[in-house]
CSV table of C-alpha atoms in Angstrom, one decimal:
chain,number,residue,atom,x,y,z
A,263,MET,CA,61.5,0.6,-97.1
A,264,PHE,CA,63.4,0.7,-100.4
A,265,ASP,CA,66.9,-0.2,-101.6
A,266,GLU,CA,68.4,1.8,-104.5
A,267,ALA,CA,66.7,-0.3,-107.1
A,268,GLY,CA,63.3,-0.1,-105.4
A,269,ALA,CA,63.6,3.6,-104.9
A,270,ALA,CA,64.4,4.1,-108.6
A,271,VAL,CA,61.3,2.0,-109.6
A,272,ARG,CA,59.1,3.9,-107.2
A,273,LEU,CA,60.1,7.3,-108.7
A,274,ARG,CA,60.2,5.9,-112.3
A,275,VAL,CA,63.8,7.0,-112.8
A,276,SER,CA,66.8,5.0,-113.9
A,277,LEU,CA,69.0,3.2,-111.4
A,278,ALA,CA,72.0,5.3,-112.6
A,279,ALA,CA,70.0,8.5,-111.9
A,280,TRP,CA,69.1,7.4,-108.4
A,281,ARG,CA,72.7,6.4,-107.6
A,282,TRP,CA,74.0,9.7,-108.8
A,283,ALA,CA,71.4,11.6,-106.8
A,284,ALA,CA,72.2,9.6,-103.7
A,285,GLY,CA,76.0,9.9,-104.1
A,286,SER,CA,75.9,13.7,-104.9
A,287,GLY,CA,73.5,14.6,-102.1
A,288,LEU,CA,70.5,15.4,-104.3
A,289,VAL,CA,68.3,13.1,-102.2
A,290,PRO,CA,68.4,12.7,-98.4
A,291,ALA,CA,70.8,10.2,-96.9
A,292,ALA,CA,69.6,6.6,-96.3
A,293,ASP,CA,67.5,6.7,-93.1
A,294,ALA,CA,66.5,3.0,-92.9
A,295,GLY,CA,69.9,1.3,-92.7
A,296,GLU,CA,72.8,1.2,-95.0
A,297,GLY,CA,71.7,1.7,-98.6
A,298,ARG,CA,68.0,1.8,-97.6
A,299,TRP,CA,65.4,4.6,-97.5
A,300,SER,CA,62.0,4.9,-95.9
A,301,ARG,CA,58.9,5.3,-97.9
A,302,VAL,CA,58.4,8.8,-96.6
A,303,VAL,CA,61.9,9.9,-97.8
A,304,VAL,CA,61.6,8.3,-101.2
A,305,GLU,CA,58.1,9.8,-101.9
A,306,SER,CA,59.3,13.3,-100.9
A,307,VAL,CA,62.0,13.3,-103.6
A,308,ASP,CA,61.5,15.4,-106.7
A,309,ALA,CA,61.7,12.7,-109.5
A,310,GLU,CA,62.2,15.3,-112.2
A,311,GLY,CA,65.2,16.8,-110.3
A,312,VAL,CA,66.7,13.3,-110.1
A,313,ARG,CA,66.4,12.8,-113.8
A,314,ALA,CA,67.8,16.2,-114.6
A,315,GLY,CA,70.8,15.7,-112.3
A,316,LEU,CA,72.2,12.8,-114.4
A,317,ARG,CA,74.3,13.6,-117.4
A,318,GLY,CA,75.9,10.5,-118.8
A,319,PRO,CA,76.8,8.0,-117.4
A,320,VAL,CA,80.2,7.4,-119.1
A,321,PRO,CA,82.2,4.1,-119.1
A,322,ALA,CA,85.2,3.5,-116.9
A,323,CYS,CA,87.6,3.6,-119.9
A,324,TRP,CA,86.4,7.1,-120.9
A,325,ALA,CA,87.0,8.3,-117.3
A,326,ALA,CA,90.4,6.7,-117.2
A,327,GLU,CA,91.5,8.5,-120.4
A,328,ARG,CA,90.3,11.9,-119.0
A,329,LEU,CA,92.2,11.3,-115.7
A,330,THR,CA,95.3,10.3,-117.6
A,331,GLU,CA,95.1,13.5,-119.7
A,332,ALA,CA,94.8,15.5,-116.4
A,333,LEU,CA,98.2,14.1,-115.2
A,334,GLY,CA,99.9,15.7,-118.2
A,335,VAL,CA,100.7,15.2,-121.9
A,336,PRO,CA,102.9,13.3,-122.3
A,337,VAL,CA,102.2,11.4,-119.1
A,338,PRO,CA,104.8,12.5,-116.6
A,339,LEU,CA,107.8,10.4,-115.8
A,340,ARG,CA,107.2,7.6,-113.2
A,341,ARG,CA,103.5,8.0,-113.5
A,342,PRO,CA,101.5,5.0,-114.9
A,343,ARG,CA,98.4,5.7,-117.0
A,344,VAL,CA,95.0,5.5,-115.2
A,345,THR,CA,93.2,2.3,-116.1
A,346,ALA,CA,89.5,1.4,-116.1
A,347,ALA,CA,90.2,-0.8,-113.1
A,348,ALA,CA,91.7,2.2,-111.3
A,349,VAL,CA,88.3,4.0,-111.8
A,350,GLY,CA,86.7,1.1,-109.9
A,351,HIS,CA,89.2,1.7,-107.0
A,352,LEU,CA,88.3,5.4,-107.0
A,353,VAL,CA,84.6,4.5,-106.7
A,354,ARG,CA,85.3,2.2,-103.7
A,355,ALA,CA,87.4,5.0,-102.1
A,356,GLY,CA,84.4,7.4,-102.4
A,357,TYR,CA,85.9,9.8,-105.0
A,358,LEU,CA,83.4,8.7,-107.7
A,359,VAL,CA,79.9,7.3,-107.7
A,360,ARG,CA,79.1,4.1,-109.5
A,361,LEU,CA,76.1,4.6,-111.8
A,362,GLY,CA,76.1,1.2,-113.5
A,363,GLY,CA,78.3,-1.2,-115.3
A,364,GLU,CA,80.5,-3.9,-113.7
A,365,ARG,CA,81.7,-3.3,-110.2
A,366,GLU,CA,85.4,-3.5,-111.3
A,367,PHE,CA,84.8,-1.2,-114.3
A,368,PRO,CA,81.9,1.1,-113.3
A,369,ASP,CA,80.1,3.7,-115.3
A,370,VAL,CA,80.5,7.1,-113.6
A,371,HIS,CA,79.3,10.7,-114.0
A,372,PRO,CA,81.3,12.9,-116.4
A,373,ASP,CA,81.0,16.0,-114.2
A,374,GLN,CA,82.4,14.1,-111.2
A,375,VAL,CA,85.3,12.9,-113.4
A,376,ALA,CA,86.0,16.4,-114.5
A,377,ALA,CA,86.0,17.7,-110.9
A,378,LEU,CA,88.4,15.0,-109.9
A,379,ALA,CA,90.7,15.7,-112.9
A,380,ARG,CA,90.9,19.4,-111.8
A,381,ARG,CA,92.3,18.5,-108.3
A,382,ARG,CA,95.9,19.5,-107.8
A,383,ASP,CA,96.4,16.5,-105.6
A,384,LEU,CA,95.2,14.0,-108.2
A,385,PRO,CA,98.6,12.1,-108.3
A,386,ALA,CA,98.5,11.8,-104.5
A,387,VAL,CA,94.9,10.5,-104.7
A,388,LEU,CA,95.9,7.9,-107.2
A,389,ASP,CA,98.8,6.8,-105.1
A,390,ARG,CA,96.6,6.4,-102.0
A,391,CYS,CA,93.7,4.6,-103.6
A,392,VAL,CA,94.8,2.7,-106.6
A,393,PRO,CA,97.1,-0.4,-106.2
A,394,LEU,CA,99.4,-1.3,-109.0
A,395,GLY,CA,100.1,-4.4,-111.0
A,396,PRO,CA,103.7,-5.4,-111.5
A,397,GLY,CA,104.1,-3.5,-114.8
A,398,GLU,CA,102.5,-0.4,-113.5
A,399,ALA,CA,104.6,-0.6,-110.3
A,400,ALA,CA,107.7,-0.7,-112.5
A,401,VAL,CA,106.6,2.5,-114.2
A,402,ARG,CA,105.9,4.2,-110.9
A,403,LEU,CA,109.4,3.3,-109.7
A,404,GLY,CA,111.0,4.2,-113.0
A,405,VAL,CA,112.6,0.9,-113.6
A,406,ARG,CA,112.3,-2.1,-116.0
A,407,ARG,CA,109.8,-4.9,-115.2
A,408,THR,CA,112.7,-7.2,-114.6
A,409,ASP,CA,114.1,-4.8,-112.0
A,410,PHE,CA,110.8,-4.7,-110.2
A,411,ASP,CA,110.7,-8.5,-110.2
A,412,HIS,CA,114.0,-8.3,-108.2
A,413,VAL,CA,112.4,-5.8,-105.8
A,414,VAL,CA,109.7,-8.4,-105.1
A,415,ARG,CA,112.3,-11.2,-104.8
A,416,LEU,CA,114.3,-9.2,-102.3
A,417,GLY,CA,111.2,-8.8,-100.1
A,418,TRP,CA,111.2,-5.0,-100.2
A,419,VAL,CA,107.5,-4.8,-101.1
A,420,SER,CA,104.6,-7.3,-100.5
A,421,PRO,CA,101.3,-7.6,-102.4
A,422,VAL,CA,98.3,-5.8,-100.8
A,423,GLY,CA,95.8,-7.7,-102.9
A,424,ARG,CA,95.4,-9.9,-106.0
A,425,VAL,CA,93.1,-9.9,-109.0
A,426,ASP,CA,92.2,-12.5,-111.6
A,427,VAL,CA,93.0,-11.4,-115.2
A,428,ASP,CA,91.8,-13.3,-118.2
A,429,LEU,CA,94.7,-13.2,-120.8
A,430,GLY,CA,92.9,-15.4,-123.2
A,431,ARG,CA,93.3,-19.1,-124.0
A,432,ALA,CA,96.4,-18.6,-126.1
A,433,CYS,CA,98.2,-16.8,-123.2
A,434,GLY,CA,97.3,-19.1,-120.4
A,435,GLY,CA,93.7,-18.1,-119.6
A,436,VAL,CA,92.9,-16.6,-116.2
A,437,VAL,CA,95.9,-15.8,-114.1
A,438,GLU,CA,96.2,-14.2,-110.7
A,439,VAL,CA,98.1,-10.9,-110.7
A,440,PRO,CA,99.5,-9.4,-107.5
A,441,LEU,CA,98.7,-5.8,-106.6
A,442,TYR,CA,101.1,-3.5,-104.8
A,443,SER,CA,100.6,-0.2,-102.9
A,444,ALA,CA,101.6,2.7,-105.0
A,445,VAL,CA,102.8,4.5,-101.9
A,446,ASP,CA,105.1,1.6,-100.9
A,447,VAL,CA,106.5,1.5,-104.4
A,448,ALA,CA,107.1,5.2,-104.7
A,449,LEU,CA,108.9,5.3,-101.3
A,450,LEU,CA,111.4,2.6,-102.2
A,451,PRO,CA,114.2,5.0,-103.2
A,452,VAL,CA,113.6,6.9,-100.0
A,453,VAL,CA,113.5,4.0,-97.6
A,454,ARG,CA,116.3,2.1,-99.3
A,455,PRO,CA,118.9,4.9,-99.7
A,456,ALA,CA,121.9,2.6,-100.0
A,457,VAL,CA,120.7,1.3,-103.3
A,458,ASP,CA,122.0,2.9,-106.5
A,459,TRP,CA,118.6,3.8,-107.9
A,460,TRP,CA,120.1,6.2,-110.4
A,461,GLY,CA,122.1,3.3,-111.9
A,462,VAL,CA,119.2,0.9,-111.7
A,463,ARG,CA,117.0,3.3,-113.7
A,464,ARG,CA,119.7,3.8,-116.3
A,465,THR,CA,120.2,0.1,-117.0
A,466,GLY,CA,119.2,-0.5,-120.6
A,467,PRO,CA,117.2,-3.5,-122.1
A,468,GLY,CA,119.0,-6.8,-122.1
A,469,ARG,CA,121.5,-5.8,-119.4
A,470,ARG,CA,121.7,-7.5,-116.0
A,471,SER,CA,119.9,-5.7,-113.2
A,472,LEU,CA,122.1,-4.1,-110.5
A,473,LEU,CA,119.7,-5.7,-108.0
A,474,ALA,CA,120.4,-9.2,-109.1
A,475,VAL,CA,123.5,-9.5,-106.8
A,476,LEU,CA,121.5,-8.6,-103.7
A,477,LEU,CA,120.2,-11.1,-101.2
A,478,PRO,CA,116.6,-11.1,-100.0
A,479,VAL,CA,115.9,-9.8,-96.5
A,480,VAL,CA,115.3,-12.5,-93.9
A,481,PRO,CA,112.2,-12.4,-91.7
A,482,GLY,CA,112.9,-10.1,-88.8
A,483,GLY,CA,116.2,-9.0,-90.4
A,484,ASP,CA,115.2,-5.8,-92.2
A,485,LEU,CA,116.7,-3.5,-89.6
A,486,VAL,CA,118.1,0.1,-89.5
A,487,GLU,CA,120.2,2.1,-87.2
A,488,LEU,CA,119.5,5.7,-86.2
A,489,GLY,CA,121.9,6.9,-88.9
A,490,GLU,CA,119.9,5.3,-91.6
A,491,VAL,CA,116.7,6.5,-90.1
A,492,ALA,CA,118.1,10.0,-90.4
A,493,ARG,CA,119.0,9.4,-94.1
A,494,ILE,CA,115.5,8.2,-94.8
A,495,ALA,CA,114.0,11.2,-93.2
A,496,GLY,CA,116.5,13.6,-94.7
A,497,VAL,CA,117.6,15.0,-91.3
A,498,GLY,CA,120.6,14.7,-89.0
A,499,ARG,CA,121.0,11.9,-86.4
A,500,VAL,CA,120.5,14.4,-83.6
A,501,ALA,CA,117.0,15.2,-84.8
A,502,VAL,CA,116.1,11.5,-84.9
A,503,THR,CA,117.4,11.1,-81.3
A,504,SER,CA,115.2,14.0,-80.3
A,505,TRP,CA,112.1,12.5,-82.0
A,506,ARG,CA,112.7,9.2,-80.2
A,507,ARG,CA,112.9,11.0,-76.9
A,508,ARG,CA,110.2,13.6,-77.3
A,509,LEU,CA,107.5,12.3,-79.7
A,510,PRO,CA,105.1,9.5,-78.8
A,511,GLY,CA,104.9,6.3,-80.7
A,512,PHE,CA,108.4,6.0,-82.0
A,513,PRO,CA,109.1,2.3,-82.6
A,514,PRO,CA,111.0,0.5,-79.8
A,515,PRO,CA,114.4,-1.0,-80.6
A,516,VAL,CA,114.4,-4.7,-81.6
A,517,ALA,CA,115.1,-6.8,-78.6
A,518,GLY,CA,118.3,-8.8,-78.7
A,519,GLN,CA,119.7,-6.8,-81.6
A,520,GLY,CA,122.1,-3.8,-81.5
A,521,THR,CA,123.3,-2.2,-78.3
A,522,GLY,CA,122.2,0.5,-76.0
A,523,VAL,CA,124.5,2.9,-77.8
A,524,ARG,CA,123.6,1.7,-81.3
A,525,PRO,CA,120.0,0.4,-81.2
A,526,VAL,CA,118.4,-1.0,-84.3
A,527,PHE,CA,114.7,-0.8,-85.4
A,528,GLU,CA,112.4,-2.5,-87.9
A,529,ARG,CA,112.6,-0.6,-91.1
A,530,ARG,CA,108.8,-1.0,-91.9
A,531,ALA,CA,107.8,0.2,-88.4
A,532,VAL,CA,110.1,3.2,-88.7
A,533,VAL,CA,108.7,4.2,-92.1
A,534,ALA,CA,105.1,3.8,-90.9
A,535,TRP,CA,105.9,6.1,-87.9
A,536,LEU,CA,107.6,8.7,-90.1
A,537,LEU,CA,104.6,8.8,-92.5
A,538,ALA,CA,102.1,9.0,-89.6
A,539,ALA,CA,104.1,11.8,-87.9
A,540,GLY,CA,104.4,13.8,-91.1
A,541,ARG,CA,108.2,13.4,-91.2
A,542,LEU,CA,108.2,11.6,-94.5
A,543,ALA,CA,106.4,12.4,-97.8
A,544,VAL,CA,105.7,10.3,-100.8
A,545,PRO,CA,107.9,11.6,-103.7
A,546,GLY,CA,106.0,13.7,-106.1
A,547,ALA,CA,106.6,14.5,-109.7
A,548,PRO,CA,110.3,15.1,-110.5
A,549,GLY,CA,111.5,18.5,-111.6
A,550,THR,CA,111.6,19.5,-115.3
A,551,ALA,CA,113.7,21.5,-117.7
A,552,SER,CA,112.8,23.1,-121.0
A,553,LEU,CA,115.3,22.7,-123.8
A,554,ARG,CA,114.7,24.7,-127.0
A,555,VAL,CA,117.1,23.4,-129.7
A,556,SER,CA,117.8,23.7,-133.4
A,557,GLY,CA,120.3,22.3,-135.8
A,558,ALA,CA,123.4,24.6,-135.7
A,559,GLY,CA,124.7,25.7,-139.1
A,560,THR,CA,121.5,24.6,-140.9
A,561,ARG,CA,119.0,26.7,-142.8
A,562,THR,CA,116.0,24.5,-142.3
A,563,GLY,CA,114.8,26.7,-139.4
A,564,ALA,CA,113.7,23.6,-137.5
A,565,VAL,CA,113.4,24.6,-133.9
A,566,ARG,CA,112.0,22.2,-131.3
A,567,THR,CA,111.2,22.4,-127.6
A,568,VAL,CA,111.6,19.3,-125.5
A,569,ARG,CA,111.0,18.6,-121.9
A,570,LEU,CA,113.5,16.9,-119.7
A,571,ASP,CA,112.2,15.3,-116.6
A,572,ASP,CA,114.4,14.9,-113.4
A,573,PRO,CA,117.1,17.1,-115.0
A,574,VAL,CA,120.7,17.5,-113.8
A,575,LEU,CA,122.7,20.5,-115.0
A,576,VAL,CA,126.5,20.5,-114.5
A,577,LEU,CA,128.3,23.7,-115.6
A,578,ALA,CA,132.1,23.5,-115.9
A,579,GLU,CA,134.0,26.0,-113.8
A,580,ALA,CA,136.7,26.6,-116.5
A,581,VAL,CA,136.1,27.6,-120.1
A,582,THR,CA,138.1,24.6,-121.2
A,583,GLY,CA,135.7,22.2,-119.6
A,584,THR,CA,132.4,20.7,-120.7
A,585,ASP,CA,128.9,21.6,-119.7
A,586,ARG,CA,126.3,18.8,-119.4
A,587,VAL,CA,122.5,18.6,-118.9
A,588,SER,CA,120.9,15.2,-118.6
A,589,GLY,CA,117.4,13.9,-117.9
A,590,TRP,CA,114.5,11.8,-119.1
A,591,LEU,CA,112.3,12.3,-122.1
A,592,PRO,CA,110.0,10.2,-124.3
A,593,GLU,CA,111.8,8.3,-127.0
A,594,THR,CA,110.3,10.5,-129.7
A,595,GLY,CA,111.9,13.6,-128.1
A,596,ALA,CA,115.3,11.8,-128.0
A,597,ASP,CA,114.9,11.1,-131.7
A,598,VAL,CA,114.3,14.8,-132.3
A,599,LEU,CA,117.6,15.6,-130.6
A,600,ASP,CA,119.4,13.0,-132.7
A,601,VAL,CA,118.0,14.3,-136.0
A,602,LEU,CA,118.7,18.0,-135.3
A,603,GLY,CA,122.3,17.2,-134.1
A,604,GLU,CA,123.3,15.2,-137.1
A,605,GLY,CA,125.0,18.1,-138.8
A,606,PRO,CA,128.7,18.9,-138.4
A,607,ALA,CA,128.0,21.9,-136.2
A,608,GLY,CA,125.8,19.8,-133.8
A,609,LEU,CA,122.9,21.3,-131.8
A,610,ALA,CA,122.3,24.9,-131.0
A,611,VAL,CA,120.6,25.3,-127.6
A,612,GLU,CA,118.6,28.5,-128.1
A,613,ARG,CA,117.3,28.4,-124.5
A,614,LEU,CA,117.7,26.1,-121.6
A,615,THR,CA,115.5,26.7,-118.5
A,616,ALA,CA,116.5,24.3,-115.7
A,617,PRO,CA,117.3,24.4,-112.0
A,618,GLY,CA,120.8,25.9,-111.9
A,619,ALA,CA,120.5,27.7,-115.2
A,620,GLY,CA,119.6,31.0,-113.6
A,621,ALA,CA,116.4,33.0,-113.8
A,622,VAL,CA,116.8,33.8,-117.5
A,623,GLY,CA,118.2,30.4,-118.6
A,624,LEU,CA,121.1,30.0,-120.9
A,625,GLY,CA,121.9,29.3,-124.5
A,626,VAL,CA,124.6,27.6,-126.6
A,627,LEU,CA,125.4,28.8,-130.2
A,628,GLY,CA,126.5,25.4,-131.4
A,629,GLY,CA,128.6,22.4,-130.8
A,630,ALA,CA,126.1,20.6,-128.5
A,631,ARG,CA,125.8,16.9,-128.9
A,632,VAL,CA,123.8,14.0,-127.5
A,633,SER,CA,126.7,12.4,-125.7
A,634,GLU,CA,124.8,9.6,-124.1
A,635,ARG,CA,121.4,7.9,-124.6
A,636,VAL,CA,119.9,5.0,-122.7
A,637,ARG,CA,116.5,3.5,-123.4
A,638,SER,CA,115.0,2.0,-120.3
A,639,GLY,CA,111.5,0.7,-121.1
A,640,GLY,CA,108.1,2.5,-120.8
A,641,GLY,CA,108.9,4.6,-123.8
A,642,TRP,CA,111.4,6.8,-122.0
A,643,CYS,CA,115.1,7.5,-122.6
A,644,TRP,CA,117.8,9.0,-120.4
A,645,VAL,CA,119.9,11.4,-122.5
A,646,GLU,CA,122.9,13.6,-121.8
A,647,VAL,CA,123.5,16.7,-123.9
A,648,SER,CA,127.0,18.3,-123.6
A,649,TRP,CA,128.9,21.2,-125.1
A,650,PRO,CA,132.2,23.1,-124.7
A,651,ALA,CA,131.8,25.6,-121.8
A,652,ARG,CA,133.4,28.3,-123.9
A,653,VAL,CA,130.4,28.5,-126.2
A,654,ARG,CA,127.9,29.0,-123.4
A,655,GLY,CA,126.0,32.2,-123.3
A,656,ARG,CA,123.0,33.8,-121.5
């Protein structure tokens, strides 16, 4: 009977090659217990085939960069970069095979990384399998780190694990860092609909968090009525009443709270049921708009295309009004808009493709300005570009 190391020695192949062959199905499954093979199985394996099957391995940092690139360039809004530690979590979840290296930062097969990078559900896989540190959780939520610290203080999320991180002697040595479920973090704006998340996300550096005035939830006191359950699920109250009556497993009302007419339920239990029943989805990537701009009245010919994430387009009903488009973009993109709009004629929007702009988009000959800009950590800015409605064209 052989474990993985013994099997590799018996066939005179590297341990990484055996691990890849076992993980990818090139050799029979372990038949003598978990991670153990019988002599008959090991000696029946084609050693040359095992050696030929391995290309690599590659370190976890390389795999992390490839997966980050697969998310998009630049990395999409509210999506943290994939780290080497995240590769370790993907190995433990069974999406990659550890070929060597440290257990927390494993070496993996480049072809398997490439296959994972091609998956359309890669963001969902990362949310399910990779817990986030406080800084990464703030990025996933789209807020500043100080805002996320308030989220923790309020008791809205709890750690799902902890990890020791060595910051070096000058920074305090080894510290314990809490880890949070990416799904729980991403769902916060959905399950806490009463919070002004739009305002929280637009709070700039140095300003007090809008969450600072809120009080923490008390144990057993995070309760919701049917009306708020309906808001969380994005349906009417009648639908929730029907679910409660027809579908199994709906959480029971909290005893001693509410009334027979207005029962109350534990928020966490309701959210868990909605997810399990397929009535609630983790928010995906926000929508995008494409903004092709140039400096109006200039002869430089400088034309740039920037991408606005989570855009909002408001078109005035009267020609005397003002049109506005707002959204998030990297700080470098905001700088491009500022530079092009420095002239007296402002910006010319050669083409705007966004929800609400119509199938062919719209254009603005000139007079567009960056009317507001808020920097909110993580290298992103919220900007609003406005122009007189009378100069709008299609």
